[in-house]
mmCIF file of C-alpha atoms in Angstrom:
data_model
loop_
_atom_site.group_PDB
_atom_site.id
_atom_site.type_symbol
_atom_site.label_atom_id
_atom_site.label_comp_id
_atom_site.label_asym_id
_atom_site.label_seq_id
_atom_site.Cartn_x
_atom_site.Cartn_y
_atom_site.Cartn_z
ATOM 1 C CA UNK A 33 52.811 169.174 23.057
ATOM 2 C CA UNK A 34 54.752 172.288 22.403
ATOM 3 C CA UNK A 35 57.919 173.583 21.263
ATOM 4 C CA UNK A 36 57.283 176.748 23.842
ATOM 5 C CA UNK A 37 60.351 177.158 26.122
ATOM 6 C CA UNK A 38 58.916 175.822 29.599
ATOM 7 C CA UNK A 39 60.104 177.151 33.477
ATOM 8 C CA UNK A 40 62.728 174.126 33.867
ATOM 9 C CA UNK A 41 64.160 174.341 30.599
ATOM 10 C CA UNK A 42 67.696 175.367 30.272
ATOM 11 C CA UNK A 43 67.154 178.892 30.755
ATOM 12 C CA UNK A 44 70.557 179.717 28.295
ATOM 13 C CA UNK A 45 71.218 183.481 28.329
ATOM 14 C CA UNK A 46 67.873 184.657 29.121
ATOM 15 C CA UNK A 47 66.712 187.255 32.045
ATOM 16 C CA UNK A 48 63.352 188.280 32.694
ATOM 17 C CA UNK A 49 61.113 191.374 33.996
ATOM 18 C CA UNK A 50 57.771 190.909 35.546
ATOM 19 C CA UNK A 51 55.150 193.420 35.866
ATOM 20 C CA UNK A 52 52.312 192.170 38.384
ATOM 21 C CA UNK A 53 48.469 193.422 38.152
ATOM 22 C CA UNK A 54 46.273 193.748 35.470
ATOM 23 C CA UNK A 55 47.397 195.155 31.859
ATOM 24 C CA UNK A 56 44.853 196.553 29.936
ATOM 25 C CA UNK A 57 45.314 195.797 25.951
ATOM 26 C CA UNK A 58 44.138 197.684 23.338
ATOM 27 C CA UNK A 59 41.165 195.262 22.259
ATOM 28 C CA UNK A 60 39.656 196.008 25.502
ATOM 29 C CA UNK A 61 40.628 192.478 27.157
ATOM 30 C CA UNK A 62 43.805 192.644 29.892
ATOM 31 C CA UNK A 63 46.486 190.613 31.258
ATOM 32 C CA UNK A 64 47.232 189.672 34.746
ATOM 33 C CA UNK A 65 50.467 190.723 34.511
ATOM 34 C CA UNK A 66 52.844 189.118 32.315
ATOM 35 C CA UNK A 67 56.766 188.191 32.057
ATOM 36 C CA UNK A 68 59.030 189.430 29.154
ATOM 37 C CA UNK A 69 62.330 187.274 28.288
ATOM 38 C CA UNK A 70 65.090 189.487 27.126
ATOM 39 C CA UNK A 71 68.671 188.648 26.303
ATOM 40 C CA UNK A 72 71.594 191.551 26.634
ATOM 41 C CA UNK A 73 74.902 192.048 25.185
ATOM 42 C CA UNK A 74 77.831 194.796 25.854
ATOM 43 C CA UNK A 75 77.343 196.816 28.730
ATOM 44 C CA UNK A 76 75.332 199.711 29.455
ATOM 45 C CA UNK A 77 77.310 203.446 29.938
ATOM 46 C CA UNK A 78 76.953 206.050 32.676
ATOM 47 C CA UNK A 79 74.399 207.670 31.486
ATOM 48 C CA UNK A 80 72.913 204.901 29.635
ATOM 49 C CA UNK A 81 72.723 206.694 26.168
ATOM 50 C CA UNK A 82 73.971 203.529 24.430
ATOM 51 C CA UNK A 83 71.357 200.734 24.341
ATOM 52 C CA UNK A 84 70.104 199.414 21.005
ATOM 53 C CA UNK A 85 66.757 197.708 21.398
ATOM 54 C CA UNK A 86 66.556 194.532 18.514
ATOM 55 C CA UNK A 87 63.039 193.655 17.708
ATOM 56 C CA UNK A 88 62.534 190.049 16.245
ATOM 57 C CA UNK A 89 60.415 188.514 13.744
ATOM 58 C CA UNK A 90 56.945 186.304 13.805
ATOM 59 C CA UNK A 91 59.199 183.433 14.793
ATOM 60 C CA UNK A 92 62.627 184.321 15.957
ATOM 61 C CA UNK A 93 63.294 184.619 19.635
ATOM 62 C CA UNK A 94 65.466 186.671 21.457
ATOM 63 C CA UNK A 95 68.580 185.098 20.800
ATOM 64 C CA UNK A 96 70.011 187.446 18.137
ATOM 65 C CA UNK A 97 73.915 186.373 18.869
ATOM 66 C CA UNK A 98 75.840 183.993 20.258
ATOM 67 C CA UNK A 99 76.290 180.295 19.228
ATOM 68 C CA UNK A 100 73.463 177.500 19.956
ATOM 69 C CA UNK A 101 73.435 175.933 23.325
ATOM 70 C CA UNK A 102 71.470 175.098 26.281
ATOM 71 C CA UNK A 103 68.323 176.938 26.309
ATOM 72 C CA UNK A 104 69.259 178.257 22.559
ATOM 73 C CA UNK A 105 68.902 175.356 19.843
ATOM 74 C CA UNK A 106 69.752 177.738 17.149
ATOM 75 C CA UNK A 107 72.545 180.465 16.791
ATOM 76 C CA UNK A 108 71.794 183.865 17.169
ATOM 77 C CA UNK A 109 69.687 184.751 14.001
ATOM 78 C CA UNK A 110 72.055 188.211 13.751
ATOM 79 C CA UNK A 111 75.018 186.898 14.742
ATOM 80 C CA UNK A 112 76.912 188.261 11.796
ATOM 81 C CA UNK A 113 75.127 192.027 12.782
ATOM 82 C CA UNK A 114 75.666 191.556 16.580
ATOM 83 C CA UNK A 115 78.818 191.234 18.942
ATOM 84 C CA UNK A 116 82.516 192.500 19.637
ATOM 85 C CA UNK A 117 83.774 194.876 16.404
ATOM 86 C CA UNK A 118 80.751 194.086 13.993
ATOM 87 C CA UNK A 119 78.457 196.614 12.624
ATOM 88 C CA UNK A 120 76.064 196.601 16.051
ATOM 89 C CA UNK A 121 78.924 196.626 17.959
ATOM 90 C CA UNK A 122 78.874 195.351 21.652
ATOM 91 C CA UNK A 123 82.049 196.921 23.127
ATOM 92 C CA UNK A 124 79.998 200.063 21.968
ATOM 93 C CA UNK A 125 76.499 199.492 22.734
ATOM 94 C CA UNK A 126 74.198 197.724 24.880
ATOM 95 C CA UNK A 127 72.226 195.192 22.953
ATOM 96 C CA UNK A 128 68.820 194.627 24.404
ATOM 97 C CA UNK A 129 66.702 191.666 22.611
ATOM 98 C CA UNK A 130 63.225 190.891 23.775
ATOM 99 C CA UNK A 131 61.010 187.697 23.392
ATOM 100 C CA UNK A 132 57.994 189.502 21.930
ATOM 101 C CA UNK A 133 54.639 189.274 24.373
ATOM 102 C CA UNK A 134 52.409 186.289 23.450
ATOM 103 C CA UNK A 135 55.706 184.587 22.086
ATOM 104 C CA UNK A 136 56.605 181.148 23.177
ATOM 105 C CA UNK A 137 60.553 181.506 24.148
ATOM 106 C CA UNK A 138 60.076 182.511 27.970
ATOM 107 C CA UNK A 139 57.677 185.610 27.926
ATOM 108 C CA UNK A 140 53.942 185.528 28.528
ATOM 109 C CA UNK A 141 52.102 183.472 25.934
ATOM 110 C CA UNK A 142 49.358 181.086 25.375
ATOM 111 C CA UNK A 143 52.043 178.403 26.713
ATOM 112 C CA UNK A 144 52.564 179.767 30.043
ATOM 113 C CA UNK A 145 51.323 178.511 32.893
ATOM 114 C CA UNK A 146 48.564 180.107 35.213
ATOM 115 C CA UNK A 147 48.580 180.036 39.007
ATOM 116 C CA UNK A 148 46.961 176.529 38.942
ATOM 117 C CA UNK A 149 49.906 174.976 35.949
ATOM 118 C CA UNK A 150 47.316 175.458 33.300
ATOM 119 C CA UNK A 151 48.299 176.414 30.328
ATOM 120 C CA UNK A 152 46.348 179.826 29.092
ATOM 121 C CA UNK A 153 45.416 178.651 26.001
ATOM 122 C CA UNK A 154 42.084 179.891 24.755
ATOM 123 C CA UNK A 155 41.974 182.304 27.864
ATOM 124 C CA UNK A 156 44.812 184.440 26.338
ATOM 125 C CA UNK A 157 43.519 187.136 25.107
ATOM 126 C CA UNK A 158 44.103 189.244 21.591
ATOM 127 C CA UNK A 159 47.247 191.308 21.415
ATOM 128 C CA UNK A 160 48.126 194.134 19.539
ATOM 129 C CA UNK A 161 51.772 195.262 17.763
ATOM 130 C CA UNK A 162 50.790 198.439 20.165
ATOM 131 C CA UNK A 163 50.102 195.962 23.186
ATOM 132 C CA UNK A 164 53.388 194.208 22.574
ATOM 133 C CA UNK A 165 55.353 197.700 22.653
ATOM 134 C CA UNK A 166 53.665 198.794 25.718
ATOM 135 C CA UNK A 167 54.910 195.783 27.308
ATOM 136 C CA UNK A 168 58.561 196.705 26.234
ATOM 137 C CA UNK A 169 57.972 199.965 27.617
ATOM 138 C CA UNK A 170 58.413 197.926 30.499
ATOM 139 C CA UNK A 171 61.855 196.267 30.005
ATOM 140 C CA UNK A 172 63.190 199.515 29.195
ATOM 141 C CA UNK A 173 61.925 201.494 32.269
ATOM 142 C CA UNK A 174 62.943 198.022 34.289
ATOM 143 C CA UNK A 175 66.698 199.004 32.728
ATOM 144 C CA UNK A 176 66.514 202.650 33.331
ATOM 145 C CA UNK A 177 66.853 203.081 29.671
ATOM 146 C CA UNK A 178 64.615 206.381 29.150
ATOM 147 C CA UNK A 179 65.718 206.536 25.183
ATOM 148 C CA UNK A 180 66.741 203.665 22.591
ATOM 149 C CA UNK A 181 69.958 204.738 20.645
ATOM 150 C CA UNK A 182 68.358 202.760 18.235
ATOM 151 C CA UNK A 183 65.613 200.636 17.658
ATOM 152 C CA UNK A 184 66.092 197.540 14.815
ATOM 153 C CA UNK A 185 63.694 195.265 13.267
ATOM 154 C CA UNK A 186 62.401 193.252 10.416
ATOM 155 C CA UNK A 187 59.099 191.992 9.479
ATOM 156 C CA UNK A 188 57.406 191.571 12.690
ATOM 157 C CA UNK A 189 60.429 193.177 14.132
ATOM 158 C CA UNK A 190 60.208 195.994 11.867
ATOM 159 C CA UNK A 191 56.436 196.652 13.004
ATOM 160 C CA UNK A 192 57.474 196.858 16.480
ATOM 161 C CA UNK A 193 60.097 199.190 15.619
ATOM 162 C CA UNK A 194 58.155 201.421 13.326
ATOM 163 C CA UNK A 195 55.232 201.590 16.262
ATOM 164 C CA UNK A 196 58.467 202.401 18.846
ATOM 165 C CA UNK A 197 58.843 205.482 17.292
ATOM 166 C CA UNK A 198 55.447 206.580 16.607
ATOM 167 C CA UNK A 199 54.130 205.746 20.309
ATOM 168 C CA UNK A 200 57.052 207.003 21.989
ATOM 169 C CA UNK A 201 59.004 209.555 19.869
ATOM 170 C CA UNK A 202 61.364 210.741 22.740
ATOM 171 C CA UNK A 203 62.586 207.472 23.468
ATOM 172 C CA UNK A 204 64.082 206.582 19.348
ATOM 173 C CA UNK A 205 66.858 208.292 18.792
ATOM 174 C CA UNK A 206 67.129 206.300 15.569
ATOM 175 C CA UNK A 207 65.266 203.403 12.989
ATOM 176 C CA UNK A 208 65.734 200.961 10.908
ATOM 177 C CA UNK A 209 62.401 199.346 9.881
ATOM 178 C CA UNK A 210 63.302 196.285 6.966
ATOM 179 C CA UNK A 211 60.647 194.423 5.256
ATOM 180 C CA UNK A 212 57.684 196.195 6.926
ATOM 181 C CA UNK A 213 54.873 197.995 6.196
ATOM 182 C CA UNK A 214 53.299 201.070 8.053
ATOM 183 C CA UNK A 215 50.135 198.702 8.186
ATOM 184 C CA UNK A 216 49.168 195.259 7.010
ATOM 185 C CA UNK A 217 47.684 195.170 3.674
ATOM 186 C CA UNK A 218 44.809 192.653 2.347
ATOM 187 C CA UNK A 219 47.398 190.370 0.350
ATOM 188 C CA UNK A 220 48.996 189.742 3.823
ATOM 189 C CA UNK A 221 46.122 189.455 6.266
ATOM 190 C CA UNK A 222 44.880 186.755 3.246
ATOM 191 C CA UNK A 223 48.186 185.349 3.213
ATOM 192 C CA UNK A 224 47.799 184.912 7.196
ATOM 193 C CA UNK A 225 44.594 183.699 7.139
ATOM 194 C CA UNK A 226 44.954 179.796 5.630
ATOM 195 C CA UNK A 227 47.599 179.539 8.253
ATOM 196 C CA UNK A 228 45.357 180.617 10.908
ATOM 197 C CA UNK A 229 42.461 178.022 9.364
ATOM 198 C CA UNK A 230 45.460 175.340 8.933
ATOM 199 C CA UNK A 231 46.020 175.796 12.875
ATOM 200 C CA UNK A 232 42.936 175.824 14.103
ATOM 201 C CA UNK A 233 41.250 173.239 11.766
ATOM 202 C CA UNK A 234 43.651 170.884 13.021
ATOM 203 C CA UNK A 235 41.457 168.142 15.645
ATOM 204 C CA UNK A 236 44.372 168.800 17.887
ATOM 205 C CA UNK A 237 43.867 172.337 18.343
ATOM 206 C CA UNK A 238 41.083 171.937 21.211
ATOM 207 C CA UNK A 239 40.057 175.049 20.678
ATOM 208 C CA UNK A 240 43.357 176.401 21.591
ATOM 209 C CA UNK A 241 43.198 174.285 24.292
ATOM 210 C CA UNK A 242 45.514 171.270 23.617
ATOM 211 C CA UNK A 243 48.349 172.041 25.710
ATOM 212 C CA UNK A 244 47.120 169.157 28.468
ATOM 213 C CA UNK A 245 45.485 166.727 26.139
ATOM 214 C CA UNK A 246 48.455 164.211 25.092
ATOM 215 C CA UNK A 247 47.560 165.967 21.344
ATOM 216 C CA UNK A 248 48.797 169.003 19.552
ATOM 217 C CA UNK A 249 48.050 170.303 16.149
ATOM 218 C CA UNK A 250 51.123 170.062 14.596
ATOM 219 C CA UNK A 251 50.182 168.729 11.158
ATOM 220 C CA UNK A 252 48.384 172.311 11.630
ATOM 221 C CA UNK A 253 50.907 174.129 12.600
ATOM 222 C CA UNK A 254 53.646 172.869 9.705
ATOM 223 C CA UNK A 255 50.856 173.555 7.125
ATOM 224 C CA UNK A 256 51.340 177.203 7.925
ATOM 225 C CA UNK A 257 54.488 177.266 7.976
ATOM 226 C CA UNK A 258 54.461 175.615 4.506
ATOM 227 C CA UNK A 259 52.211 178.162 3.385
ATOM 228 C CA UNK A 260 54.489 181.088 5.311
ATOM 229 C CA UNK A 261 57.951 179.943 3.593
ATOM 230 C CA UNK A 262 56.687 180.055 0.122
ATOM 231 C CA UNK A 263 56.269 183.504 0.683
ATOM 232 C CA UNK A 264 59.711 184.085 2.684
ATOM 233 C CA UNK A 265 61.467 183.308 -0.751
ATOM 234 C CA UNK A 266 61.160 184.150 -4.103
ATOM 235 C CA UNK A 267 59.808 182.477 -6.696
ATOM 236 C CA UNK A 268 62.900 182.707 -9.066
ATOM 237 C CA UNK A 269 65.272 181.366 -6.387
ATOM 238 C CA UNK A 270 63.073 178.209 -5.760
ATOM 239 C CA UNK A 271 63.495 177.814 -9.490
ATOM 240 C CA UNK A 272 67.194 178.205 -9.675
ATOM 241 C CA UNK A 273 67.435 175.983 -6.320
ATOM 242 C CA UNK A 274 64.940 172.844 -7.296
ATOM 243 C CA UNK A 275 63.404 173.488 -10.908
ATOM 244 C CA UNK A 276 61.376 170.104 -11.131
ATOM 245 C CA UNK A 277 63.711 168.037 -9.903
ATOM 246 C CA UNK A 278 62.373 165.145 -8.313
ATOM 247 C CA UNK A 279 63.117 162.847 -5.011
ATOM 248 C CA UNK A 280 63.395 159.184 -5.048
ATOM 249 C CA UNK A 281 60.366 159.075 -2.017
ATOM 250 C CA UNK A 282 57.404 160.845 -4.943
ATOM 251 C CA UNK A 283 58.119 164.166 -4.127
ATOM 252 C CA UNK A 284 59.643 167.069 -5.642
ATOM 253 C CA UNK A 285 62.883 168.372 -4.320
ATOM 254 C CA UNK A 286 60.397 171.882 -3.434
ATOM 255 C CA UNK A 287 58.166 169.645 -1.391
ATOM 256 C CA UNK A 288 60.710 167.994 0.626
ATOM 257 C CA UNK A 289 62.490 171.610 1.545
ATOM 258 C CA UNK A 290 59.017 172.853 2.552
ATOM 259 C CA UNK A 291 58.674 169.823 4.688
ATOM 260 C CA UNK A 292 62.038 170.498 6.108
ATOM 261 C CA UNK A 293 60.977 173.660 6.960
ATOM 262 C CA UNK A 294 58.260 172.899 8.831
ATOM 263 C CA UNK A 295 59.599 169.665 10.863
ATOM 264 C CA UNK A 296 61.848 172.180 11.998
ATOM 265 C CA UNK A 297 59.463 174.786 13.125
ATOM 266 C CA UNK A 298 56.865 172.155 14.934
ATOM 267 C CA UNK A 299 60.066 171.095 17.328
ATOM 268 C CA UNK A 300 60.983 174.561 17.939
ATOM 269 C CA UNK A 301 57.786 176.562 18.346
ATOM 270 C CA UNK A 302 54.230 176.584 19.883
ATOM 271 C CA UNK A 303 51.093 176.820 17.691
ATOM 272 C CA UNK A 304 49.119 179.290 20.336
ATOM 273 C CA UNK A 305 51.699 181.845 19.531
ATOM 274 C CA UNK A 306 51.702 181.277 15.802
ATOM 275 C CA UNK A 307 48.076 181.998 16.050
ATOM 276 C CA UNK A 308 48.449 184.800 18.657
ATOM 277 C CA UNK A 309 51.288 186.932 16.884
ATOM 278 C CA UNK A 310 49.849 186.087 13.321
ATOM 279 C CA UNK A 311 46.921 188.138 14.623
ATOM 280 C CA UNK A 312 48.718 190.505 16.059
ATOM 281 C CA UNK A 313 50.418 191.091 12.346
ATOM 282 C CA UNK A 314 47.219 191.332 10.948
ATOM 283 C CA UNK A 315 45.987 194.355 13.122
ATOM 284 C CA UNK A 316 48.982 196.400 12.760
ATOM 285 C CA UNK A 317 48.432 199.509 11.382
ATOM 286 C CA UNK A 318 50.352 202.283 13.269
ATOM 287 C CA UNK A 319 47.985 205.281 11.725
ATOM 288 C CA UNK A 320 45.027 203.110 14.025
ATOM 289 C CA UNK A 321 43.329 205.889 16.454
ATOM 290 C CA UNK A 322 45.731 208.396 15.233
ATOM 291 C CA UNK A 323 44.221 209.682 12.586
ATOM 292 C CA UNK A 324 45.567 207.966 9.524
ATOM 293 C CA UNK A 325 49.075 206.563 9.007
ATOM 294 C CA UNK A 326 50.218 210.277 7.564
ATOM 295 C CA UNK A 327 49.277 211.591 10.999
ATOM 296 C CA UNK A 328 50.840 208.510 12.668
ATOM 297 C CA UNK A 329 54.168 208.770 10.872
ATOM 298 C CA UNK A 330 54.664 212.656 11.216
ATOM 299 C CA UNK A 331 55.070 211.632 15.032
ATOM 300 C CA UNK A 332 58.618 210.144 14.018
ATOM 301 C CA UNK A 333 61.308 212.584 15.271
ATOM 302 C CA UNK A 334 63.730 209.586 15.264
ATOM 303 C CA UNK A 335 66.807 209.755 12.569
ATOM 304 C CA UNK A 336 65.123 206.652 10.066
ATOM 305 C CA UNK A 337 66.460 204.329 7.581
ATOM 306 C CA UNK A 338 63.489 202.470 6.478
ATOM 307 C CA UNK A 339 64.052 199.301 3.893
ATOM 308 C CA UNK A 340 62.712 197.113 1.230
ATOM 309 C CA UNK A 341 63.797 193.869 -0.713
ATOM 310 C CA UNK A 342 63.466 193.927 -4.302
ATOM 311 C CA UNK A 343 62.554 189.934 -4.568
ATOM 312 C CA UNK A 344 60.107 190.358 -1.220
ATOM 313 C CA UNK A 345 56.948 189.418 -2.408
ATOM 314 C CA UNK A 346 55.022 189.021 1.244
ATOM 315 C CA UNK A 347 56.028 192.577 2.049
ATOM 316 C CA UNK A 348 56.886 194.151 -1.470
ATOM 317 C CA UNK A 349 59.560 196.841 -1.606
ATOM 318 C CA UNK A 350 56.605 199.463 -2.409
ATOM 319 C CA UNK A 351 55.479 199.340 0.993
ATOM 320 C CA UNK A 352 58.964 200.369 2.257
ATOM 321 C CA UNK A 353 58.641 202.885 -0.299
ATOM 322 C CA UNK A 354 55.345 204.519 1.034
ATOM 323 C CA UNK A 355 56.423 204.504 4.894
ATOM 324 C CA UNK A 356 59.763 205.791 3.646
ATOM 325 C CA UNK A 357 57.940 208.836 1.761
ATOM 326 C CA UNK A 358 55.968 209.536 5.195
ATOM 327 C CA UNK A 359 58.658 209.803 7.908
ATOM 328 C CA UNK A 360 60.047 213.262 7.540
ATOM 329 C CA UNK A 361 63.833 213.379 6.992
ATOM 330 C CA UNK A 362 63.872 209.347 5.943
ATOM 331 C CA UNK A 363 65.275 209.934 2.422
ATOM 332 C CA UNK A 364 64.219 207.414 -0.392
ATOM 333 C CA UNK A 365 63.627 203.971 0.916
ATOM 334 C CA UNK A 366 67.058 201.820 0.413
ATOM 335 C CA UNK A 367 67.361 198.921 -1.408
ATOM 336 C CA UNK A 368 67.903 195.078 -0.612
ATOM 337 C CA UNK A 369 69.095 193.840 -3.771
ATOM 338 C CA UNK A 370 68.859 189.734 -3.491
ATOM 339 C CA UNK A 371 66.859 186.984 -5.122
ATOM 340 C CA UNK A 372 65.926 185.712 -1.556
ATOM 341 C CA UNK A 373 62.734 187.412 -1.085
ATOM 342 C CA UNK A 374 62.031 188.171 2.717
ATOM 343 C CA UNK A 375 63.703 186.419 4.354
ATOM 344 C CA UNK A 376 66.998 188.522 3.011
ATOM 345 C CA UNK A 377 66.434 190.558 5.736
ATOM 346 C CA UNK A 378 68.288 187.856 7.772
ATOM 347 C CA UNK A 379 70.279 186.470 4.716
ATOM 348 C CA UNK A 380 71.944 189.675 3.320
ATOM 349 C CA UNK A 381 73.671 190.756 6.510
ATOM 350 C CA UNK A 382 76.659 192.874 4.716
ATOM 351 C CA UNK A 383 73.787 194.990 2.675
ATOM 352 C CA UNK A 384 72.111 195.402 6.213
ATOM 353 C CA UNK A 385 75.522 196.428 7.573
ATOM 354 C CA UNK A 386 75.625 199.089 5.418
ATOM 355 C CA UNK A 387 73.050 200.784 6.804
ATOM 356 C CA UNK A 388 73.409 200.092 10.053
ATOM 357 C CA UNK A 389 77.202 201.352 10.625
ATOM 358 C CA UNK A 390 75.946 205.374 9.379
ATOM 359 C CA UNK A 391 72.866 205.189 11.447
ATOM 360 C CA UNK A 392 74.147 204.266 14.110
ATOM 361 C CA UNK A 393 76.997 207.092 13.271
#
């Protein structure tokens, strides 16, 4: 019924920390406790000045290197970034990956289990970017890591990262925020929201509630991702790539990519946490309660390379420009050149390199 990573799976190179007792979120609701999934790399110093903290994106996991495996269907989604001599290097610094709260890869989510072996479904409650850091506040306290070397991220990777450094300045040494904004705009919540209605128009989705029922909405759940891919990419690379060419089955060569796409995703991935961290996207806006997102981003005292893709159109390189223009001693907002569009924040891995290798210094 799910693609969510289940206690008896292969656990691969996961290890978890559990905080017991209630968690109060930020929308008022709370958690009774909760269990993050993290993966490591390298090994941590003396004084433990040398861990790098890797945030993810809506759907990655944290599996950022390594090949596939047990436990890991898909290689690590930085592997060219992460591991012995490469630009985050591991005989350096200790790599620290998290499965994001309310994800579906081993830390709490809609998919996990209660006391009873009920799923939580419906009864999870609403998460915020904020909520999902103060969870990872955890994993670093659980590692005695008291400051980040650096914290890295893109898209929903680069929110966490971005909201790192305003929540707890002392513990970012330094940033990289790719592909994100300082807050979600109205072009992506609207984006976002005939996912959400794809999801949870579906008959299977039981009111979030399916996990049990021998029914799951995955028709649902690929229609979003259909939806989400067209805006990963750009519109002149789909061009270049299929044009109008057709397929002998009566649809275009587009269509049949887009299906591809989302096959994959339904087998890999659990439509409570598409909803869940789709929401949490939506209310991310780190100037929230803080007086504004000026306000919010003069709290970065961490040494910041914030960037944009010229071809993104989901999270258009202006953005980068704006958050760039707020975080003293940022510079100008650096530029992915690439006709990929968003997802070139995974794709163009040697661009990425060069800004990682100086901040990291």
């Amino acid at each position: 019924m799910t693609g969510a990573w289940r206690p008896g799976d292969p656990p691969g190179r996961r290890r978890w920390v559990t905080r017991t007792g209630a968690v109060r979120l930020e929308s008022g609701g709370e958690l009774p406790g909760f269990t993050l999934a993290y993966e490591t790399w390298g090994t941590l110093n003396a004084d433990r000045s040398n861990a790098v903290l890797i945030e993810h994106a809506l759907t990655g996991d944290s599996h950022v290197a390594g090949p596939a495996g047990d436990g890991h269907p898909s290689a690590g989604w930085w592997d060219a970034l992460v591991g012995p001599g490469r630009p985050v290097d591991t005989e350096e610094y200790f790599v620290v990956a998290p499965n994001v709260l309310g994800g579906c890869q081993g830390s709490t989510g809609p998919s996990s289990l209660d006391s009873d072996g009920r799923a939580l479904g419906s009864r999870f409650p609403a998460l915020t970017i904020r909520d999902q850091v103060s969870a990872e506040t955890a994993l670093a306290d659980d590692l005695g890591i008291a400051r980040w070397a650096a914290v890295l991220g893109g898209s929903m990777g680069g929110m966490r990262a971005l909201e790192w450094a305003v929540s707890h300045p002392a513990r970012v040494e330094a940033l990289l925020v790719l592909a994100a904004p300082a807050a979600a705009s109205a072009d992506q919540i609207a984006w976002a929201s005939p996912q959400l209605h794809a999801i949870t128009g579906d008959p299977h989705w039981h009111g979030g509630d399916y996990y049990d029922t021998g029914e799951a909405p995955h028709a649902g759940l690929g229609v979003a991702r259909r939806i989400a891919h067209v805006t990963y990419r750009s519109e002149p690379e789909l061009a270049q790539r299929f044009g109008r060419s057709p397929q002998g089955d009566g649809r275009f060569a587009v269509e049949s990519y887009l299906d591809h796409h989302a096959e994959k995703l339904v087998r890999r991935f659990d439509a409570g946490s598409y909803v869940t961290l789709t929401r949490s996207m939506n209310s991310h806006d780190v100037g929230r309660g803080r007086g504004g997102v000026a306000a919010a981003l003069s709290r970065v005292t961490a040494r910041t390379v914030v960037a944009g893709v010229d071809s993104d159109r989901l999270y258009p390189l202006a953005q980068s420009v704006e958050l760039a223009a707020g975080i003293r001693g940022a510079g100008e907002a650096a530029v992915i050149h690439s006709p990929y569009g968003h997802d070139s924040f995974l794709i163009e891995t040697a661009q990425i390199a060069a800004l990682v290798k100086p901040l990291l210094g």
